[in-house]
Amino acid sequence: MTYKKVCSIVLLTVMLTTLTACGKSTNTSSELKEVKVQKVKKENVSNLSQLSGTLQPLQEATVSFEVSGRINSLNVQEGTTVNVDDILASVDSKDYELQVQQAQANVDKAQAVLSQTVKGARAQQLAEANLKLQQSETDYNQAVTDFKRSESLYKSGYISQSDYEKSQNSLSSAERNRDTVKQAYSLTAEGATEEEKQQANSAYAQTLSIKGQAELALSKTSLKSPIKGVIISKYIYQGQLVSAGTAAYKIGDIDKLKVTLPVPDYEISSWKTGDKVSLNLYNESMDGQVTNIFSATNESTGSINVEVTIDNAKHNWRPGQVVTCDHKTDNGDAIFVPKEAVISSGSSTPYVFLLKDNKAVKTDVKIGELKNNKLEITSGINEAESIIIEGADRLSNGDKVKALESDNK
């Protein structure tokens, strides 16, 4: 082949290649880009928060001994169901029984004194007092006679001064004795004064009070349940020496249980007293009711405690188990679009493409939260507008497009 022919063939090949390329470019620029679109619509916005807490009896009590002693009987164990006033345990009561007996004896004695004080002296006592009075008068008269004789003898010089003084002292003693007996007789005959009666009555009342205290202490040697429930914990053992205040049992009413849930403070406005919630334990669920919303925020966690109560009549759930609560919060309606529809690069304003007159129209938007692979659009587009949800990354503003039906209408 000659040199001229080779050059002609090469030149022809280059021209054909160039023409082919130009033809393809012209055809591509005139082709419509296929995209998928859907109508903009609002969706219900709800948050589902999962919280957990530990079950507790709705009512519980730690029962303690109120008297000291050695435990001589234990009637219940952990898990035992008890009713109000059931005897749980007891301490040796012998010392307390003796105290009651002594207190009763003191009551009887004080009662007898009070009775005598109020009623006054008996006839026999009055007769005895009268005899003592007559005897004191006789003794006094005899002392007067003896003194007069001694005085006469002393003046005549027949007795010494010492004997005379003895006679004088005897007279004074007899006189004092007569006056004392006379006063005693008067008191016996007249009876006790009002002050003495009050004193006797007070003494009697005091012995009754002491007896009541002794009986109360005796009754407390038996430890009784203050509530209906189940024994949750036992802290004592047979033969243990306990003092007043020693904790014996923890009792809980598990017919109803409660759980305290730590709710984030930004969600607390969606919780209301009386709301129904669902609690879950393994594969079982129970309906609960919000019974209390605490007023203070936990400073360390930023949460606010919410108390939920459940009926547990069958005792299927137990204190100490951890349950979960799924709480749904309805935040109204908002526009959400597939995240692929939103173009965002670096610090530039996010945008989407709307379909208008078969053209892609670039539209700036503001975005909110991401949920289920969808972005919330807070401003920039409106309901019922058509948004390009597939192929947006290949578009420029004003591109002509061919809209295909979206699978997600």
Tab-separated table of C-alpha atoms in Angstrom:
chain	number	residue	atom	x	y	z
A	1	MET	CA	0.000	0.000	0.000
A	2	THR	CA	1.353	3.414	-0.932
A	3	TYR	CA	2.112	6.090	1.650
A	4	LYS	CA	-0.696	8.343	0.319
A	5	LYS	CA	-3.296	5.629	0.725
A	6	VAL	CA	-2.265	4.944	4.337
A	7	CYS	CA	-2.520	8.613	5.230
A	8	SER	CA	-5.935	8.858	3.593
A	9	ILE	CA	-7.254	5.897	5.587
A	10	VAL	CA	-5.982	7.319	8.913
A	11	LEU	CA	-7.451	10.744	8.170
A	12	LEU	CA	-10.802	9.211	7.257
A	13	THR	CA	-10.844	7.157	10.489
A	14	VAL	CA	-10.171	10.235	12.628
A	15	MET	CA	-12.944	12.193	10.903
A	16	LEU	CA	-15.436	9.393	11.380
A	17	THR	CA	-14.534	9.064	15.059
A	18	THR	CA	-14.941	12.795	15.584
A	19	LEU	CA	-18.286	12.877	13.847
A	20	THR	CA	-19.507	9.907	15.889
A	21	ALA	CA	-18.488	11.584	19.155
A	22	CYS	CA	-20.189	14.820	18.212
A	23	GLY	CA	-23.311	12.973	17.320
A	24	LYS	CA	-23.442	11.236	20.696
A	25	SER	CA	-22.913	14.493	22.585
A	26	THR	CA	-25.744	16.138	20.775
A	27	ASN	CA	-28.076	13.245	21.491
A	28	THR	CA	-27.152	13.100	25.231
A	29	SER	CA	-27.851	16.755	25.814
A	30	SER	CA	-31.306	16.369	24.374
A	31	GLU	CA	-32.236	13.257	26.445
A	32	LEU	CA	-34.592	13.623	29.498
A	33	LYS	CA	-33.184	12.429	32.812
A	34	GLU	CA	-35.377	9.880	34.496
A	35	VAL	CA	-36.199	10.536	38.177
A	36	LYS	CA	-38.670	9.283	40.741
A	37	VAL	CA	-40.976	11.731	42.463
A	38	GLN	CA	-43.601	11.688	45.173
A	39	LYS	CA	-46.037	14.127	46.678
A	40	VAL	CA	-44.916	15.965	49.795
A	41	LYS	CA	-47.103	15.038	52.731
A	42	LYS	CA	-47.075	15.324	56.480
A	43	GLU	CA	-46.561	12.357	58.781
A	44	ASN	CA	-47.404	11.879	62.406
A	45	VAL	CA	-44.350	12.450	64.570
A	46	SER	CA	-44.044	10.240	67.622
A	47	ASN	CA	-41.177	9.341	69.900
A	48	LEU	CA	-40.906	5.912	71.474
A	49	SER	CA	-38.778	5.916	74.606
A	50	GLN	CA	-37.914	2.739	76.475
A	51	LEU	CA	-37.429	3.102	80.209
A	52	SER	CA	-36.692	0.547	82.903
A	53	GLY	CA	-37.104	0.267	86.646
A	54	THR	CA	-37.253	-2.182	89.533
A	55	LEU	CA	-40.579	-3.449	90.874
A	56	GLN	CA	-41.426	-2.642	94.478
A	57	PRO	CA	-44.425	-3.413	96.700
A	58	LEU	CA	-46.963	-0.618	96.640
A	59	GLN	CA	-46.974	-0.756	100.435
A	60	GLU	CA	-44.219	-2.197	102.598
A	61	ALA	CA	-43.169	-2.079	106.229
A	62	THR	CA	-40.094	-3.056	108.204
A	63	VAL	CA	-41.367	-4.620	111.432
A	64	SER	CA	-39.221	-4.240	114.572
A	65	PHE	CA	-39.469	-5.468	118.155
A	66	GLU	CA	-40.570	-2.841	120.683
A	67	VAL	CA	-39.282	-4.733	123.742
A	68	SER	CA	-36.068	-6.594	124.489
A	69	GLY	CA	-35.699	-10.302	125.146
A	70	ARG	CA	-34.619	-13.629	123.713
A	71	ILE	CA	-36.528	-14.906	120.684
A	72	ASN	CA	-38.334	-18.141	121.527
A	73	SER	CA	-40.503	-18.567	118.436
A	74	LEU	CA	-40.373	-17.748	114.718
A	75	ASN	CA	-43.683	-18.333	112.969
A	76	VAL	CA	-43.010	-17.152	109.391
A	77	GLN	CA	-40.286	-17.332	106.769
A	78	GLU	CA	-39.536	-15.429	103.567
A	79	GLY	CA	-42.368	-15.867	101.069
A	80	THR	CA	-45.033	-16.499	103.732
A	81	THR	CA	-48.317	-14.649	103.204
A	82	VAL	CA	-49.529	-12.863	106.346
A	83	ASN	CA	-52.589	-10.879	107.411
A	84	VAL	CA	-52.952	-7.946	109.777
A	85	ASP	CA	-52.209	-8.917	113.426
A	86	ASP	CA	-50.737	-12.310	112.540
A	87	ILE	CA	-48.039	-13.190	115.105
A	88	LEU	CA	-44.690	-13.261	113.310
A	89	ALA	CA	-42.345	-14.010	116.223
A	90	SER	CA	-42.129	-13.642	120.013
A	91	VAL	CA	-39.616	-13.190	122.826
A	92	ASP	CA	-39.617	-14.845	126.264
A	93	SER	CA	-42.415	-13.200	128.299
A	94	LYS	CA	-41.712	-14.489	131.847
A	95	ASP	CA	-40.114	-11.286	133.154
A	96	TYR	CA	-42.921	-9.204	131.683
A	97	GLU	CA	-45.567	-11.435	133.308
A	98	LEU	CA	-43.919	-10.908	136.723
A	99	GLN	CA	-43.963	-7.154	136.182
A	100	VAL	CA	-47.694	-7.303	135.510
A	101	GLN	CA	-48.267	-9.329	138.693
A	102	GLN	CA	-46.258	-6.858	140.791
A	103	ALA	CA	-48.121	-3.956	139.258
A	104	GLN	CA	-51.455	-5.619	140.109
A	105	ALA	CA	-50.391	-6.064	143.746
A	106	ASN	CA	-49.534	-2.368	143.976
A	107	VAL	CA	-52.901	-1.491	142.485
A	108	ASP	CA	-54.728	-3.594	145.105
A	109	LYS	CA	-52.780	-1.959	147.926
A	110	ALA	CA	-53.378	1.575	146.660
A	111	GLN	CA	-57.055	0.813	146.149
A	112	ALA	CA	-57.417	-0.326	149.778
A	113	VAL	CA	-55.752	2.844	151.065
A	114	LEU	CA	-57.971	4.985	148.880
A	115	SER	CA	-61.098	3.179	150.055
A	116	GLN	CA	-60.182	3.662	153.717
A	117	THR	CA	-59.327	7.303	153.162
A	118	VAL	CA	-62.621	8.044	151.452
A	119	LYS	CA	-64.884	6.057	153.776
A	120	GLY	CA	-63.198	7.136	157.026
A	121	ALA	CA	-62.430	5.075	160.197
A	122	ARG	CA	-64.466	2.020	161.174
A	123	ALA	CA	-66.282	1.722	164.525
A	124	GLN	CA	-63.546	-0.500	165.936
A	125	GLN	CA	-60.897	2.071	165.047
A	126	LEU	CA	-62.941	4.831	166.695
A	127	ALA	CA	-63.328	2.732	169.863
A	128	GLU	CA	-59.596	2.079	170.006
A	129	ALA	CA	-58.864	5.776	169.546
A	130	ASN	CA	-61.336	6.651	172.321
A	131	LEU	CA	-59.681	4.203	174.741
A	132	LYS	CA	-56.296	5.756	174.001
A	133	LEU	CA	-57.765	9.204	174.648
A	134	GLN	CA	-59.267	8.139	178.017
A	135	GLN	CA	-55.985	6.531	179.028
A	136	SER	CA	-54.075	9.680	178.160
A	137	GLU	CA	-56.495	11.735	180.306
A	138	THR	CA	-56.028	9.324	183.235
A	139	ASP	CA	-52.250	9.475	182.878
A	140	TYR	CA	-52.355	13.243	182.753
A	141	ASN	CA	-54.557	13.534	185.869
A	142	GLN	CA	-52.256	11.177	187.747
A	143	ALA	CA	-49.263	13.245	186.687
A	144	VAL	CA	-50.964	16.408	188.000
A	145	THR	CA	-51.632	14.758	191.399
A	146	ASP	CA	-48.044	13.464	191.639
A	147	PHE	CA	-46.626	16.860	190.754
A	148	LYS	CA	-48.707	18.668	193.398
A	149	ARG	CA	-47.541	16.221	196.075
A	150	SER	CA	-43.922	16.543	194.987
A	151	GLU	CA	-44.220	20.312	194.975
A	152	SER	CA	-45.513	20.311	198.588
A	153	LEU	CA	-42.774	17.931	199.743
A	154	TYR	CA	-40.092	19.974	197.951
A	155	LYS	CA	-41.236	23.167	199.659
A	156	SER	CA	-41.147	21.355	203.043
A	157	GLY	CA	-37.640	20.085	202.292
A	158	TYR	CA	-38.480	16.403	202.228
A	159	ILE	CA	-37.353	15.733	198.608
A	160	SER	CA	-34.469	16.980	196.560
A	161	GLN	CA	-34.663	19.426	193.705
A	162	SER	CA	-33.823	16.616	191.284
A	163	ASP	CA	-36.844	14.599	192.360
A	164	TYR	CA	-38.974	17.691	192.072
A	165	GLU	CA	-37.808	18.316	188.491
A	166	LYS	CA	-38.508	14.714	187.547
A	167	SER	CA	-42.074	15.108	188.725
A	168	GLN	CA	-42.349	18.316	186.753
A	169	ASN	CA	-41.048	16.633	183.556
A	170	SER	CA	-43.458	13.736	183.988
A	171	LEU	CA	-46.339	16.189	184.104
A	172	SER	CA	-45.175	17.913	180.908
A	173	SER	CA	-44.777	14.574	179.105
A	174	ALA	CA	-48.233	13.411	180.158
A	175	GLU	CA	-49.715	16.659	178.944
A	176	ARG	CA	-48.061	16.392	175.525
A	177	ASN	CA	-49.153	12.771	175.139
A	178	ARG	CA	-52.735	13.690	176.012
A	179	ASP	CA	-52.774	16.455	173.394
A	180	THR	CA	-51.323	14.142	170.700
A	181	VAL	CA	-53.831	11.388	171.402
A	182	LYS	CA	-56.647	13.917	171.458
A	183	GLN	CA	-55.598	15.202	168.019
A	184	ALA	CA	-55.343	11.661	166.646
A	185	TYR	CA	-58.791	10.860	167.968
A	186	SER	CA	-60.160	13.994	166.345
A	187	LEU	CA	-58.639	13.027	162.962
A	188	THR	CA	-59.977	9.486	163.241
A	189	ALA	CA	-63.437	10.715	164.098
A	190	GLU	CA	-63.515	13.427	161.429
A	191	GLY	CA	-61.924	11.343	158.590
A	192	ALA	CA	-59.241	12.322	156.048
A	193	THR	CA	-58.904	15.822	154.679
A	194	GLU	CA	-59.563	16.634	151.013
A	195	GLU	CA	-55.843	16.911	150.415
A	196	GLU	CA	-55.257	13.439	151.854
A	197	LYS	CA	-58.049	12.043	149.694
A	198	GLN	CA	-56.522	13.601	146.584
A	199	GLN	CA	-53.123	12.169	147.444
A	200	ALA	CA	-54.604	8.696	147.891
A	201	ASN	CA	-56.496	8.982	144.610
A	202	SER	CA	-53.352	10.100	142.757
A	203	ALA	CA	-51.374	7.210	144.192
A	204	TYR	CA	-54.043	4.766	143.016
A	205	ALA	CA	-54.128	6.279	139.518
A	206	GLN	CA	-50.357	6.019	139.274
A	207	THR	CA	-50.413	2.317	140.112
A	208	LEU	CA	-53.044	1.779	137.401
A	209	SER	CA	-50.815	3.576	134.894
A	210	ILE	CA	-47.817	1.450	135.829
A	211	LYS	CA	-49.924	-1.678	135.472
A	212	GLY	CA	-51.103	-0.549	132.025
A	213	GLN	CA	-47.512	-0.019	130.918
A	214	ALA	CA	-46.556	-3.473	132.189
A	215	GLU	CA	-49.476	-5.070	130.321
A	216	LEU	CA	-48.558	-3.183	127.144
A	217	ALA	CA	-44.958	-4.372	127.376
A	218	LEU	CA	-46.209	-7.938	127.864
A	219	SER	CA	-48.406	-7.703	124.764
A	220	LYS	CA	-45.437	-6.503	122.712
A	221	THR	CA	-43.474	-9.661	123.398
A	222	SER	CA	-45.497	-11.019	120.453
A	223	LEU	CA	-44.492	-9.307	117.194
A	224	LYS	CA	-47.559	-8.776	114.972
A	225	SER	CA	-47.899	-7.872	111.313
A	226	PRO	CA	-49.184	-4.311	110.762
A	227	ILE	CA	-50.247	-4.993	107.159
A	228	LYS	CA	-51.432	-7.737	104.839
A	229	GLY	CA	-48.685	-8.935	102.542
A	230	VAL	CA	-45.788	-11.284	101.912
A	231	ILE	CA	-42.611	-11.674	103.953
A	232	ILE	CA	-39.925	-10.204	101.701
A	233	SER	CA	-36.943	-10.369	104.094
A	234	LYS	CA	-36.171	-11.988	107.472
A	235	TYR	CA	-33.434	-10.520	109.693
A	236	ILE	CA	-33.652	-12.603	112.915
A	237	TYR	CA	-33.031	-16.157	114.103
A	238	GLN	CA	-34.228	-18.482	116.872
A	239	GLY	CA	-32.635	-17.794	120.279
A	240	GLN	CA	-31.314	-14.372	119.290
A	241	LEU	CA	-31.179	-11.752	122.061
A	242	VAL	CA	-32.836	-8.631	120.685
A	243	SER	CA	-33.375	-5.128	121.990
A	244	ALA	CA	-36.167	-2.661	121.340
A	245	GLY	CA	-35.872	-1.414	117.768
A	246	THR	CA	-34.290	-4.562	116.320
A	247	ALA	CA	-35.614	-5.092	112.765
A	248	ALA	CA	-37.213	-8.519	112.335
A	249	TYR	CA	-39.003	-8.676	108.961
A	250	LYS	CA	-39.777	-6.652	105.857
A	251	ILE	CA	-43.367	-7.158	104.673
A	252	GLY	CA	-44.737	-6.015	101.331
A	253	ASP	CA	-48.239	-5.913	99.879
A	254	ILE	CA	-47.633	-7.316	96.383
A	255	ASP	CA	-51.279	-7.363	95.286
A	256	LYS	CA	-50.222	-4.064	93.737
A	257	LEU	CA	-46.698	-3.238	92.614
A	258	LYS	CA	-45.062	0.030	91.682
A	259	VAL	CA	-42.060	0.958	89.575
A	260	THR	CA	-40.244	4.277	89.441
A	261	LEU	CA	-39.187	5.257	85.914
A	262	PRO	CA	-36.470	7.885	85.236
A	263	VAL	CA	-38.055	10.047	82.529
A	264	PRO	CA	-35.805	12.582	80.726
A	265	ASP	CA	-36.872	16.080	81.713
A	266	TYR	CA	-37.522	17.085	78.076
A	267	GLU	CA	-40.165	14.330	77.809
A	268	ILE	CA	-41.902	14.906	81.136
A	269	SER	CA	-44.569	17.180	79.618
A	270	SER	CA	-45.975	14.171	77.741
A	271	TRP	CA	-46.579	12.231	80.990
A	272	LYS	CA	-49.813	12.809	82.890
A	273	THR	CA	-51.168	11.328	86.103
A	274	GLY	CA	-53.740	8.693	85.179
A	275	ASP	CA	-52.097	7.792	81.845
A	276	LYS	CA	-52.088	4.114	80.894
A	277	VAL	CA	-48.736	2.547	79.999
A	278	SER	CA	-47.548	-0.958	79.157
A	279	LEU	CA	-44.891	-2.667	81.266
A	280	ASN	CA	-42.942	-5.646	79.963
A	281	LEU	CA	-41.205	-8.486	81.791
A	282	TYR	CA	-39.646	-11.136	79.576
A	283	ASN	CA	-42.493	-12.153	77.245
A	284	GLU	CA	-45.318	-10.887	79.454
A	285	SER	CA	-46.945	-7.465	79.493
A	286	MET	CA	-49.139	-5.725	82.035
A	287	ASP	CA	-51.018	-2.451	81.874
A	288	GLY	CA	-50.017	0.122	84.444
A	289	GLN	CA	-51.231	3.542	85.472
A	290	VAL	CA	-49.195	6.662	86.192
A	291	THR	CA	-49.944	7.458	89.834
A	292	ASN	CA	-47.307	10.042	90.712
A	293	ILE	CA	-44.988	12.454	88.914
A	294	PHE	CA	-42.233	13.678	91.195
A	295	SER	CA	-41.728	17.419	91.452
A	296	ALA	CA	-37.915	17.531	91.535
A	297	THR	CA	-35.321	16.713	88.878
A	298	ASN	CA	-32.509	14.299	89.676
A	299	GLU	CA	-29.457	16.552	89.457
A	300	SER	CA	-27.064	13.735	88.556
A	301	THR	CA	-29.151	12.251	85.709
A	302	GLY	CA	-31.369	15.134	84.600
A	303	SER	CA	-34.414	12.875	84.845
A	304	ILE	CA	-37.699	13.172	86.707
A	305	ASN	CA	-39.107	10.119	88.447
A	306	VAL	CA	-42.536	8.871	87.409
A	307	GLU	CA	-44.310	6.237	89.525
A	308	VAL	CA	-46.393	3.611	87.726
A	309	THR	CA	-48.693	1.199	89.592
A	310	ILE	CA	-49.900	-2.197	88.337
A	311	ASP	CA	-52.413	-4.741	89.622
A	312	ASN	CA	-50.694	-8.000	90.572
A	313	ALA	CA	-53.479	-10.027	92.189
A	314	LYS	CA	-52.079	-13.315	90.865
A	315	HIS	CA	-48.590	-12.482	92.148
A	316	ASN	CA	-47.103	-13.288	88.738
A	317	TRP	CA	-44.528	-10.529	89.155
A	318	ARG	CA	-42.285	-10.111	92.187
A	319	PRO	CA	-40.508	-7.214	93.889
A	320	GLY	CA	-36.945	-6.808	92.678
A	321	GLN	CA	-37.616	-7.775	89.057
A	322	VAL	CA	-36.632	-5.237	86.396
A	323	VAL	CA	-39.360	-4.233	83.931
A	324	THR	CA	-39.309	-2.057	80.837
A	325	CYS	CA	-41.843	0.506	79.697
A	326	ASP	CA	-42.390	1.604	76.092
A	327	HIS	CA	-43.809	5.121	76.136
A	328	LYS	CA	-45.021	6.713	72.912
A	329	THR	CA	-45.079	10.496	72.658
A	330	ASP	CA	-47.233	12.162	69.965
A	331	ASN	CA	-45.536	15.357	68.739
A	332	GLY	CA	-48.024	16.258	66.005
A	333	ASP	CA	-47.464	16.220	62.216
A	334	ALA	CA	-44.387	17.190	60.207
A	335	ILE	CA	-42.990	16.820	56.672
A	336	PHE	CA	-40.552	13.938	56.202
A	337	VAL	CA	-38.801	13.002	52.942
A	338	PRO	CA	-36.358	10.199	52.060
A	339	LYS	CA	-32.862	11.267	53.061
A	340	GLU	CA	-31.660	10.574	49.471
A	341	ALA	CA	-33.822	13.477	48.305
A	342	VAL	CA	-31.812	15.997	50.319
A	343	ILE	CA	-28.493	17.222	48.926
A	344	SER	CA	-26.080	18.596	51.454
A	345	SER	CA	-22.353	19.149	50.997
A	346	GLY	CA	-20.201	20.504	53.761
A	347	SER	CA	-21.308	23.873	55.093
A	348	SER	CA	-23.613	24.690	52.177
A	349	THR	CA	-27.344	25.043	52.668
A	350	PRO	CA	-29.204	21.738	52.158
A	351	TYR	CA	-31.537	21.635	49.166
A	352	VAL	CA	-33.963	19.411	47.291
A	353	PHE	CA	-35.325	19.343	43.775
A	354	LEU	CA	-39.003	19.956	43.200
A	355	LEU	CA	-40.680	18.919	39.976
A	356	LYS	CA	-42.250	21.895	38.222
A	357	ASP	CA	-43.229	21.903	34.534
A	358	ASN	CA	-41.115	18.795	33.957
A	359	LYS	CA	-38.048	20.578	35.253
A	360	ALA	CA	-35.955	20.057	38.371
A	361	VAL	CA	-36.140	23.197	40.507
A	362	LYS	CA	-33.465	23.531	43.186
A	363	THR	CA	-35.073	24.543	46.504
A	364	ASP	CA	-33.215	25.357	49.732
A	365	VAL	CA	-34.628	23.710	52.851
A	366	LYS	CA	-34.054	23.491	56.579
A	367	ILE	CA	-33.830	20.021	58.041
A	368	GLY	CA	-34.736	18.605	61.448
A	369	GLU	CA	-34.285	15.133	62.881
A	370	LEU	CA	-33.613	11.867	61.085
A	371	LYS	CA	-36.122	9.068	61.644
A	372	ASN	CA	-36.416	5.762	59.831
A	373	ASN	CA	-34.102	6.948	57.024
A	374	LYS	CA	-36.237	10.041	56.510
A	375	LEU	CA	-35.284	13.655	57.167
A	376	GLU	CA	-37.682	16.155	58.677
A	377	ILE	CA	-38.085	19.292	56.564
A	378	THR	CA	-38.927	22.229	58.794
A	379	SER	CA	-39.149	24.867	56.041
A	380	GLY	CA	-38.702	25.331	52.307
A	381	ILE	CA	-41.352	23.022	50.850
A	382	ASN	CA	-45.072	22.542	51.303
A	383	GLU	CA	-47.567	19.729	51.253
A	384	ALA	CA	-48.767	18.459	47.849
A	385	GLU	CA	-45.641	19.654	46.035
A	386	SER	CA	-43.794	17.031	43.990
A	387	ILE	CA	-40.299	16.245	45.221
A	388	ILE	CA	-37.637	14.244	43.409
A	389	ILE	CA	-36.629	11.398	45.669
A	390	GLU	CA	-34.368	9.361	43.344
A	391	GLY	CA	-31.819	10.757	40.901
A	392	ALA	CA	-31.490	14.118	42.641
A	393	ASP	CA	-27.726	13.702	42.928
A	394	ARG	CA	-27.427	13.791	39.099
A	395	LEU	CA	-29.431	16.971	38.615
A	396	SER	CA	-28.763	20.634	38.200
A	397	ASN	CA	-31.241	23.436	38.582
A	398	GLY	CA	-33.508	23.637	35.536
A	399	ASP	CA	-32.751	20.185	34.143
A	400	LYS	CA	-35.568	18.664	32.161
A	401	VAL	CA	-36.611	15.387	33.672
A	402	LYS	CA	-38.908	12.496	33.051
A	403	ALA	CA	-40.884	11.659	36.184
A	404	LEU	CA	-41.361	8.019	36.991
A	405	GLU	CA	-43.942	6.798	39.450
A	406	SER	CA	-42.485	6.284	42.927
A	407	ASP	CA	-42.947	3.053	44.805
A	408	ASN	CA	-43.665	5.147	47.933
A	409	LYS	CA	-46.690	7.271	47.166
